[in-house]
Coordinates of N, CA and C and ligand atoms in Angstrom, one line a residue:
M132 N -19.0 -9.8 10.5 CA -18.2 -8.6 10.4 C -16.8 -9.0 9.7
I133 N -16.5 -8.2 8.7 CA -15.3 -8.5 7.9 C -14.4 -7.2 8.0
A134 N -13.1 -7.4 8.3 CA -12.2 -6.2 8.3 C -11.3 -6.3 7.0
V135 N -11.2 -5.2 6.3 CA -10.4 -5.2 5.1 C -9.4 -4.0 5.3
F136 N -8.2 -4.3 4.9 CA -7.1 -3.2 5.0 C -6.5 -2.9 3.7
D137 N -6.2 -1.7 3.5 CA -5.3 -1.2 2.5 C -3.9 -1.7 2.9
L138 N -2.9 -1.6 2.0 CA -1.5 -2.0 2.4 C -0.6 -0.8 2.6
D139 N -0.3 -0.1 1.5 CA 0.7 1.0 1.6 C 0.3 2.1 2.4
D140 N 1.1 2.5 3.4 CA 0.9 3.6 4.3 C -0.3 3.3 5.3
T141 N -0.9 2.2 5.2 CA -1.9 1.8 6.2 C -1.3 0.7 7.1
L142 N -0.7 -0.3 6.6 CA -0.1 -1.4 7.4 C 1.4 -1.2 7.6
Y143 N 2.1 -0.5 6.7 CA 3.5 -0.2 6.8 C 3.7 1.1 6.1
E144 N 4.9 1.7 6.4 CA 5.2 3.0 5.7 C 5.8 2.8 4.4
E145 N 5.1 3.3 3.3 CA 5.6 3.0 2.0 C 7.0 3.6 1.7
L146 N 7.3 4.7 2.3 CA 8.6 5.3 2.1 C 9.8 4.3 2.4
T147 N 9.5 3.4 3.3 CA 10.5 2.4 3.7 C 10.7 1.4 2.5
F148 N 9.6 1.1 1.8 CA 9.8 0.3 0.6 C 10.6 1.0 -0.5
V149 N 10.3 2.2 -0.7 CA 11.0 3.0 -1.7 C 12.5 3.0 -1.4
R150 N 12.8 3.3 -0.2 CA 14.2 3.3 0.2 C 14.9 2.0 0.1
S151 N 14.2 0.9 0.4 CA 14.7 -0.4 0.3 C 15.0 -0.7 -1.2
G152 N 14.1 -0.3 -2.1 CA 14.3 -0.5 -3.5 C 15.5 0.3 -4.0
F153 N 15.6 1.5 -3.6 CA 16.7 2.4 -4.0 C 18.0 1.8 -3.5
K154 N 18.0 1.1 -2.3 CA 19.2 0.5 -1.8 C 19.6 -0.7 -2.7
A155 N 18.7 -1.4 -3.2 CA 19.0 -2.5 -4.1 C 19.6 -2.0 -5.4
V156 N 19.1 -0.9 -5.9 CA 19.6 -0.3 -7.1 C 21.0 0.3 -6.9
A157 N 21.2 1.0 -5.7 CA 22.5 1.5 -5.4 C 23.5 0.4 -5.2
G158 N 23.1 -0.7 -4.7 CA 24.1 -1.8 -4.5 C 24.5 -2.4 -5.8
Y159 N 23.6 -2.4 -6.8 CA 24.0 -2.9 -8.1 C 24.9 -2.0 -8.8
I160 N 24.6 -0.7 -8.7 CA 25.5 0.3 -9.4 C 26.9 0.3 -8.8
S161 N 26.9 0.1 -7.5 CA 28.2 0.1 -6.8 C 29.0 -1.1 -7.2
D162 N 28.4 -2.3 -7.3 CA 29.1 -3.5 -7.7 C 29.6 -3.4 -9.2
R163 N 28.7 -2.9 -10.0 CA 29.0 -2.9 -11.4 C 29.9 -1.8 -11.9
Y164 N 29.7 -0.6 -11.3 CA 30.5 0.6 -11.7 C 31.4 1.2 -10.7
N165 N 31.5 0.6 -9.5 CA 32.3 1.1 -8.5 C 32.1 2.5 -8.1
I166 N 30.8 2.8 -8.0 CA 30.4 4.2 -7.6 C 29.7 3.9 -6.2
S167 N 30.1 4.7 -5.2 CA 29.7 4.5 -3.8 C 28.1 4.4 -3.7
A168 N 27.6 3.3 -3.1 CA 26.2 3.2 -3.0 C 25.6 4.3 -2.2
G169 N 26.4 4.9 -1.2 CA 25.9 6.0 -0.4 C 25.6 7.2 -1.3
H170 N 26.5 7.4 -2.3 CA 26.2 8.6 -3.2 C 25.0 8.5 -4.0
T171 N 24.8 7.3 -4.6 CA 23.6 7.2 -5.5 C 22.4 7.1 -4.6
L172 N 22.4 6.5 -3.5 CA 21.3 6.4 -2.6 C 20.9 7.8 -2.1
S173 N 21.8 8.6 -1.7 CA 21.4 9.9 -1.2 C 20.9 10.8 -2.3
Y174 N 21.5 10.6 -3.5 CA 21.0 11.4 -4.7 C 19.5 11.0 -4.9
M175 N 19.2 9.7 -4.9 CA 17.8 9.3 -5.2 C 16.8 9.7 -4.0
M176 N 17.3 9.7 -2.8 CA 16.4 10.1 -1.7 C 16.1 11.6 -1.8
Q177 N 17.1 12.4 -2.2 CA 16.8 13.8 -2.3 C 16.0 14.1 -3.5
R178 N 16.2 13.4 -4.6 CA 15.5 13.6 -5.9 C 14.0 13.2 -5.7
L179 N 13.8 12.3 -4.7 CA 12.4 11.8 -4.4 C 11.5 13.0 -4.1
E180 N 12.0 14.1 -3.6 CA 11.1 15.2 -3.2 C 10.4 15.7 -4.5
K181 N 11.0 15.5 -5.6 CA 10.3 15.9 -6.9 C 9.4 14.8 -7.5
G182 N 9.3 13.7 -6.8 CA 8.4 12.6 -7.2 C 9.3 11.5 -7.8
R183 N 8.6 10.4 -8.1 CA 9.4 9.2 -8.5 C 9.6 9.0 -10.0
E184 N 8.8 9.8 -10.7 CA 8.8 9.7 -12.2 C 10.3 10.0 -12.7
Q185 N 10.8 9.1 -13.5 CA 12.1 9.3 -14.1 C 13.2 9.4 -13.2
I186 N 13.0 8.9 -12.0 CA 14.1 9.1 -11.0 C 15.4 8.3 -11.3
F187 N 15.2 7.1 -11.9 CA 16.4 6.3 -12.3 C 17.1 7.0 -13.5
D188 N 16.4 7.5 -14.4 CA 17.0 8.3 -15.6 C 17.9 9.4 -15.0
D189 N 17.3 10.1 -14.1 CA 18.0 11.3 -13.5 C 19.3 10.8 -12.7
M190 N 19.1 9.8 -12.0 CA 20.3 9.3 -11.2 C 21.4 8.8 -12.2
L191 N 21.0 8.0 -13.2 CA 22.0 7.5 -14.1 C 22.6 8.7 -14.9
T192 N 21.9 9.7 -15.2 CA 22.4 10.9 -15.9 C 23.5 11.5 -15.0
E193 N 23.1 11.7 -13.8 CA 23.9 12.4 -12.8 C 25.3 11.7 -12.6
F194 N 25.3 10.3 -12.7 CA 26.5 9.6 -12.6 C 27.1 9.1 -13.9
G195 N 26.6 9.7 -15.0 CA 27.2 9.4 -16.3 C 26.9 8.0 -16.8
L196 N 25.8 7.4 -16.4 CA 25.6 6.0 -16.8 C 24.3 5.8 -17.5
L197 N 23.7 6.9 -18.1 CA 22.4 6.8 -18.7 C 22.4 5.9 -19.9
S198 N 21.6 4.9 -19.9 CA 21.3 4.1 -21.1 C 20.0 3.4 -20.9
K199 N 19.3 3.0 -22.0 CA 18.0 2.4 -21.9 C 18.2 1.1 -21.1
T200 N 19.2 0.4 -21.3 CA 19.5 -0.9 -20.6 C 19.6 -0.7 -19.1
N201 N 20.4 0.4 -18.7 CA 20.6 0.6 -17.3 C 19.3 1.1 -16.6
V202 N 18.5 1.9 -17.3 CA 17.2 2.3 -16.8 C 16.3 1.0 -16.5
R203 N 16.3 0.2 -17.5 CA 15.5 -1.1 -17.4 C 16.0 -1.9 -16.3
K204 N 17.3 -2.0 -16.1 CA 17.9 -2.8 -15.1 C 17.5 -2.3 -13.7
C205 N 17.5 -0.9 -13.5 CA 17.2 -0.3 -12.3 C 15.7 -0.6 -11.9
V206 N 14.8 -0.4 -12.9 CA 13.4 -0.6 -12.7 C 13.2 -2.1 -12.3
S207 N 13.8 -3.0 -13.0 CA 13.6 -4.4 -12.6 C 14.1 -4.8 -11.3
L208 N 15.3 -4.2 -10.9 CA 15.8 -4.4 -9.6 C 14.9 -3.9 -8.5
Y209 N 14.4 -2.7 -8.7 CA 13.5 -2.0 -7.8 C 12.2 -2.9 -7.6
R210 N 11.7 -3.3 -8.7 CA 10.4 -4.0 -8.6 C 10.6 -5.4 -8.1
G211 N 11.7 -6.0 -8.4 CA 11.9 -7.4 -8.1 C 12.6 -7.7 -6.8
H212 N 13.2 -6.6 -6.1 CA 14.0 -6.9 -4.9 C 13.1 -7.4 -3.8
K213 N 13.8 -8.1 -2.9 CA 13.1 -8.6 -1.7 C 13.1 -7.4 -0.7
P214 N 12.0 -6.8 -0.4 CA 12.0 -5.6 0.4 C 12.3 -5.8 1.9
D215 N 13.1 -4.8 2.4 CA 13.4 -4.8 3.8 C 12.4 -3.8 4.5
I216 N 11.2 -4.3 4.8 CA 10.2 -3.5 5.4 C 9.5 -4.2 6.5
S217 N 8.8 -3.5 7.4 CA 8.1 -4.1 8.5 C 6.8 -3.4 8.8
L218 N 5.9 -4.2 9.3 CA 4.6 -3.6 9.7 C 4.7 -2.5 10.7
Y219 N 3.9 -1.5 10.6 CA 3.8 -0.5 11.8 C 3.5 -1.4 13.0
R220 N 4.1 -1.0 14.1 CA 3.8 -1.8 15.3 C 2.3 -1.8 15.6
E221 N 1.6 -0.7 15.4 CA 0.2 -0.6 15.7 C -0.6 -1.5 14.8
A222 N -0.1 -1.7 13.5 CA -0.7 -2.5 12.6 C -0.6 -4.0 13.0
A223 N 0.6 -4.4 13.4 CA 0.8 -5.8 13.8 C -0.1 -6.1 15.0
D224 N -0.2 -5.2 16.0 CA -1.0 -5.4 17.2 C -2.5 -5.4 16.8
C225 N -2.9 -4.6 15.8 CA -4.3 -4.5 15.4 C -4.7 -5.8 14.7
L226 N -3.8 -6.4 13.9 CA -4.1 -7.7 13.2 C -4.2 -8.8 14.3
D227 N -3.4 -8.7 15.3 CA -3.5 -9.7 16.4 C -4.9 -9.6 17.1
R228 N -5.3 -8.4 17.3 CA -6.6 -8.2 18.0 C -7.8 -8.7 17.1
L229 N -7.6 -8.6 15.8 CA -8.7 -9.0 14.9 C -8.6 -10.4 14.4
A230 N -7.7 -11.2 15.1 CA -7.5 -12.6 14.6 C -8.7 -13.4 14.5
C231 N -9.8 -13.1 15.3 CA -11.0 -13.9 15.3 C -12.0 -13.5 14.2
V232 N -11.7 -12.5 13.4 CA -12.6 -12.2 12.3 C -11.9 -12.3 11.0
P233 N -12.7 -12.5 9.9 CA -12.0 -12.6 8.6 C -11.4 -11.3 8.2
V234 N -10.1 -11.3 7.9 CA -9.4 -10.1 7.5 C -8.9 -10.3 6.1
Y235 N -9.1 -9.2 5.3 CA -8.6 -9.2 3.9 C -7.8 -8.0 3.7
I236 N -7.0 -8.0 2.5 CA -6.3 -6.8 2.1 C -6.7 -6.5 0.7
V237 N -7.0 -5.3 0.4 CA -7.2 -4.8 -1.0 C -6.2 -3.7 -1.3
T238 N -5.3 -4.0 -2.2 CA -4.2 -3.0 -2.6 C -4.1 -2.9 -4.1
D239 N -3.8 -1.7 -4.5 CA -3.5 -1.4 -5.9 C -2.0 -1.5 -6.0
G240 N -1.5 -1.4 -7.3 CA -0.1 -1.4 -7.5 C 0.4 -2.6 -8.3
H241 N 1.6 -2.5 -8.8 CA 2.3 -3.5 -9.6 C 2.2 -4.9 -8.9
K242 N 1.7 -5.9 -9.7 CA 1.4 -7.2 -9.1 C 2.6 -7.8 -8.3
I243 N 3.7 -7.8 -9.0 CA 4.9 -8.5 -8.4 C 5.4 -7.6 -7.2
V244 N 5.4 -6.3 -7.4 CA 5.9 -5.5 -6.3 C 5.0 -5.7 -5.0
Q245 N 3.7 -5.7 -5.2 CA 2.8 -5.8 -4.1 C 2.9 -7.2 -3.5
K246 N 3.1 -8.2 -4.3 CA 3.3 -9.5 -3.7 C 4.6 -9.6 -2.9
N247 N 5.7 -9.0 -3.4 CA 6.9 -9.0 -2.7 C 6.7 -8.3 -1.3
K248 N 5.9 -7.2 -1.3 CA 5.7 -6.5 0.0 C 4.9 -7.4 0.9
L249 N 3.8 -8.1 0.4 CA 2.9 -8.9 1.2 C 3.7 -10.1 1.8
L250 N 4.6 -10.6 1.0 CA 5.5 -11.7 1.5 C 6.4 -11.3 2.6
A251 N 7.1 -10.1 2.3 CA 8.1 -9.6 3.2 C 7.4 -9.3 4.6
L252 N 6.2 -8.8 4.5 CA 5.5 -8.4 5.8 C 4.8 -9.6 6.4
G253 N 4.9 -10.8 5.8 CA 4.3 -12.0 6.4 C 2.8 -12.0 6.4
L254 N 2.2 -11.2 5.5 CA 0.8 -11.0 5.5 C -0.1 -12.1 4.9
Y255 N 0.6 -12.9 4.1 CA -0.2 -14.1 3.6 C -0.5 -15.1 4.7
E256 N 0.3 -15.1 5.7 CA 0.0 -16.0 6.9 C -1.0 -15.3 7.9
R257 N -1.1 -14.0 7.8 CA -1.9 -13.3 8.8 C -3.3 -13.0 8.4
V258 N -3.6 -13.0 7.1 CA -4.9 -12.6 6.7 C -5.5 -13.7 5.8
K259 N -6.8 -13.6 5.6 CA -7.5 -14.7 4.9 C -7.2 -14.6 3.4
F260 N -7.2 -13.4 2.8 CA -6.9 -13.3 1.4 C -6.4 -11.9 1.0
C261 N -5.4 -11.8 0.1 CA -4.9 -10.5 -0.3 C -5.3 -10.3 -1.8
F262 N -6.1 -9.2 -2.0 CA -6.5 -8.9 -3.4 C -5.5 -7.8 -3.9
V263 N -4.7 -8.1 -4.9 CA -3.9 -7.1 -5.6 C -4.8 -6.8 -6.8
T264 N -5.4 -5.6 -6.8 CA -6.5 -5.3 -7.8 C -6.0 -5.4 -9.2
Y265 N -4.7 -5.0 -9.5 CA -4.2 -5.0 -10.9 C -4.3 -6.4 -11.5
Q266 N -4.3 -7.4 -10.6 CA -4.3 -8.8 -11.1 C -5.6 -9.0 -11.9
Y267 N -6.7 -8.3 -11.5 CA -8.0 -8.5 -12.2 C -8.2 -7.5 -13.3
G268 N -7.3 -6.6 -13.5 CA -7.3 -5.6 -14.6 C -7.3 -4.2 -13.9
I269 N -6.6 -3.3 -14.6 CA -6.4 -1.9 -14.1 C -7.8 -1.3 -13.8
K270 N -8.8 -1.6 -14.6 CA -10.1 -0.9 -14.3 C -10.7 -1.3 -13.0
Y271 N -10.2 -2.4 -12.4 CA -10.7 -2.8 -11.1 C -9.9 -2.3 -9.9
S272 N -8.9 -1.4 -10.2 CA -8.2 -0.8 -9.1 C -9.1 0.2 -8.4
K273 N -8.7 0.6 -7.2 CA -9.5 1.6 -6.5 C -9.6 2.9 -7.3
P274 N -10.7 3.6 -7.3 CA -11.8 3.4 -6.4 C -12.9 2.4 -6.8
S275 N -12.6 1.5 -7.8 CA -13.6 0.5 -8.2 C -13.9 -0.4 -7.0
P276 N -15.2 -0.7 -6.8 CA -15.6 -1.5 -5.7 C -15.5 -3.0 -6.0
Y277 N -15.0 -3.3 -7.2 CA -14.9 -4.7 -7.7 C -14.5 -5.8 -6.6
C278 N -13.3 -5.5 -6.1 CA -12.7 -6.5 -5.1 C -13.5 -6.6 -3.8
F279 N -14.1 -5.5 -3.5 CA -14.9 -5.4 -2.2 C -16.2 -6.2 -2.4
H280 N -16.8 -6.2 -3.6 CA -17.9 -7.0 -3.9 C -17.5 -8.5 -3.9
K281 N -16.3 -8.8 -4.4 CA -15.8 -10.1 -4.4 C -15.7 -10.7 -2.9
I282 N -15.3 -9.8 -2.0 CA -15.2 -10.2 -0.6 C -16.6 -10.5 0.0
C283 N -17.6 -9.6 -0.4 CA -19.0 -9.9 0.1 C -19.4 -11.3 -0.4
A284 N -19.1 -11.6 -1.7 CA -19.6 -12.8 -2.3 C -18.9 -14.0 -1.5
K285 N -17.6 -13.9 -1.3 CA -16.8 -14.9 -0.6 C -17.4 -15.2 0.8
E286 N -17.7 -14.1 1.5 CA -18.1 -14.2 2.9 C -19.7 -14.3 3.0
K287 N -20.4 -14.3 1.9 CA -21.8 -14.3 1.9 C -22.4 -13.3 2.8
T288 N -21.9 -12.1 2.6 CA -22.4 -11.0 3.5 C -22.7 -9.8 2.7
T289 N -23.1 -8.7 3.4 CA -23.5 -7.5 2.7 C -22.5 -6.4 3.0
P290 N -22.4 -5.3 2.2 CA -21.4 -4.3 2.4 C -21.4 -3.6 3.7
D291 N -22.6 -3.5 4.4 CA -22.7 -2.8 5.7 C -22.0 -3.6 6.8
K292 N -21.6 -4.9 6.5 CA -20.8 -5.7 7.5 C -19.3 -5.7 7.2
V293 N -18.9 -4.9 6.2 CA -17.5 -4.9 5.8 C -16.9 -3.5 6.1
V294 N -15.8 -3.5 6.8 CA -15.2 -2.2 7.2 C -13.8 -2.1 6.4
Y295 N -13.6 -1.1 5.7 CA -12.4 -0.9 5.0 C -11.5 0.2 5.7
V296 N -10.3 -0.2 6.0 CA -9.4 0.8 6.6 C -8.3 1.1 5.6
G297 N -8.2 2.4 5.3 CA -7.2 2.9 4.3 C -6.7 4.3 4.7
D298 N -5.7 4.7 3.9 CA -5.1 6.0 4.3 C -5.3 7.1 3.2
N299 N -5.7 6.7 2.0 CA -5.7 7.7 0.9 C -7.1 8.1 0.5
P300 N -7.5 9.4 1.0 CA -8.8 9.8 0.7 C -9.1 10.1 -0.8
R301 N -8.1 10.1 -1.6 CA -8.3 10.3 -3.0 C -9.0 9.1 -3.7
K302 N -8.8 7.9 -3.2 CA -9.3 6.7 -3.8 C -9.8 5.6 -2.9
D303 N -9.5 5.6 -1.7 CA -9.9 4.5 -0.8 C -11.3 4.3 -0.5
F304 N -12.0 5.4 -0.4 CA -13.4 5.4 0.2 C -14.5 5.8 -0.8
V305 N -14.2 6.7 -1.7 CA -15.2 7.3 -2.6 C -16.0 6.2 -3.4
G306 N -15.3 5.2 -3.8 CA -16.0 4.2 -4.7 C -16.8 3.2 -4.0
I307 N -16.5 3.0 -2.7 CA -17.3 1.9 -2.0 C -18.3 2.5 -1.0
K308 N -18.2 3.7 -0.6 CA -19.2 4.3 0.3 C -20.6 4.2 -0.3
P309 N -20.8 4.5 -1.6 CA -22.2 4.5 -2.1 C -22.9 3.1 -2.0
Y310 N -22.1 2.1 -1.9 CA -22.7 0.7 -1.8 C -23.0 0.3 -0.3
G311 N -22.6 1.2 0.6 CA -22.8 0.9 2.0 C -21.7 0.3 2.8
F312 N -20.5 0.2 2.2 CA -19.3 -0.3 2.9 C -19.0 0.8 4.0
K313 N -18.5 0.3 5.1 CA -18.0 1.2 6.2 C -16.6 1.5 6.0
T314 N -16.2 2.7 6.3 CA -14.8 3.1 6.0 C -14.1 3.8 7.2
I315 N -12.9 3.5 7.4 CA -12.1 4.2 8.4 C -10.8 4.7 7.7
R316 N -10.5 6.0 8.0 CA -9.2 6.5 7.5 C -8.2 6.6 8.6
V317 N -7.0 6.0 8.3 CA -5.9 6.1 9.3 C -5.0 7.2 8.8
L318 N -4.7 8.1 9.8 CA -3.9 9.3 9.4 C -2.4 9.0 9.5
T319 N -1.9 8.1 8.6 CA -0.5 7.7 8.6 C 0.0 7.9 7.1
G320 N 1.3 8.1 7.0 CA 1.9 8.1 5.6 C 1.7 9.4 4.9
Q321 N 2.0 9.3 3.6 CA 2.1 10.5 2.7 C 0.9 11.3 2.5
Y322 N -0.3 10.7 2.8 CA -1.6 11.5 2.5 C -2.2 12.0 3.8
R323 N -1.5 11.9 4.9 CA -2.2 12.2 6.2 C -2.7 13.6 6.3
E324 N -2.1 14.5 5.5 CA -2.5 15.9 5.6 C -3.6 16.2 4.5
V325 N -3.8 15.3 3.6 CA -4.7 15.6 2.5 C -6.2 15.7 2.9
Q326 N -6.8 16.8 2.5 CA -8.2 17.0 2.8 C -9.1 17.0 1.6
M327 N -10.1 16.3 1.6 CA -11.0 16.1 0.4 C -12.4 16.4 0.8
G328 N -13.3 16.5 -0.2 CA -14.7 16.7 0.0 C -15.3 15.5 0.7
K329 N -16.5 15.7 1.2 CA -17.2 14.7 2.0 C -17.3 13.4 1.4
E330 N -17.6 13.3 0.1 CA -17.8 12.0 -0.5 C -16.6 11.2 -0.6
Y331 N -15.4 11.9 -0.5 CA -14.1 11.2 -0.5 C -13.6 10.8 0.8
E332 N -14.2 11.3 1.9 CA -13.7 11.1 3.2 C -14.3 9.8 3.8
A333 N -13.6 9.2 4.7 CA -14.1 8.0 5.4 C -15.1 8.4 6.5
H334 N -15.9 7.4 6.9 CA -16.9 7.7 8.0 C -16.2 8.1 9.2
L335 N -15.0 7.6 9.4 CA -14.3 7.8 10.7 C -12.8 8.0 10.4
K336 N -12.2 8.9 11.2 CA -10.7 9.0 11.1 C -10.1 8.6 12.4
V337 N -9.0 7.9 12.3 CA -8.2 7.5 13.5 C -6.8 7.9 13.3
S338 N -6.1 8.2 14.4 CA -4.7 8.7 14.2 C -3.7 7.5 14.0
S339 N -4.1 6.3 14.5 CA -3.3 5.1 14.2 C -4.2 3.9 14.3
L340 N -3.6 2.8 13.9 CA -4.4 1.5 14.0 C -4.6 1.1 15.5
A341 N -3.9 1.8 16.4 CA -4.0 1.4 17.8 C -5.5 1.7 18.2
E342 N -6.2 2.5 17.5 CA -7.6 2.8 17.9 C -8.6 1.8 17.3
V343 N -8.1 0.9 16.4 CA -9.0 0.0 15.7 C -9.1 -1.3 16.5
N344 N -10.2 -1.7 17.0 CA -10.4 -2.9 17.7 C -11.8 -3.5 17.4
L345 N -12.0 -4.7 18.0 CA -13.3 -5.4 17.7 C -14.5 -4.6 18.1
E346 N -14.4 -4.0 19.2 CA -15.5 -3.2 19.8 C -15.9 -2.1 18.8
L347 N -14.9 -1.4 18.3 CA -15.1 -0.3 17.3 C -15.8 -0.8 16.0
L348 N -15.3 -2.0 15.5 CA -15.8 -2.5 14.3 C -17.3 -3.0 14.5
R349 N -17.5 -3.6 15.7 CA -18.8 -4.0 16.1 C -19.8 -2.9 16.1
Q350 N -19.4 -1.8 16.7 CA -20.3 -0.6 16.8 C -20.6 -0.2 15.4
F351 N -19.6 -0.2 14.5 CA -19.7 0.3 13.2 C -20.7 -0.5 12.3
T352 N -20.6 -1.8 12.5 CA -21.4 -2.7 11.7 C -22.7 -3.1 12.3
G353 N -22.9 -2.5 13.5 CA -24.2 -2.8 14.2 C -24.3 -4.2 14.7
E354 N -23.1 -4.9 15.0 CA -23.2 -6.3 15.5 C -22.9 -6.3 17.0
H355 N -23.5 -7.2 17.7 CA -23.2 -7.3 19.1 C -22.7 -8.6 19.6
Ligands
MG166 MG1 -2.5 3.3 0.9

């Protein structure tokens, strides 16, 4: 039996990463232009309600600092900063409970950003291997089953022995269910209210990782 986890909003709250990145940007603007970090940070947190697209352009415009160089600087600070984030308590406990089985992570997203998160959360020490799908090519990001098949090959096992735990019904389960992978949706983070058709939904929903344990995974994979 193999346990595989998504990262963002499954093992920690992604919004805390976003805020941490905004803080790094606000700190830079404050040092460089003497504009209160509190002002730029609260502008970005409010602007976030409209999505992340162009958020640095809008913040820089608001404070009279818009230039291509400044936008680039903000993006690189955001992506490169050492994030101040931590695992959901339920996630940390769940990983402890599963210490005796092979545990993997499969996550989409910018390579460096995802690696910074995995490092900050201490996950390289806690799991067997972390797949950042973009490293293999964008086409292998979820819902592609590519990295999941790689896990089967590494573990010399079949998809029915692999359980994937994720939060996003738009892409976490639909690509792997047809191959027989088992899926659990955890109702945490920004997609917890999202409802999708049956083929997009996981086999099982749990309200937090507190409900995920060896017994449940054994039942799921038919192992005793
Ligand atoms: Mg996620």
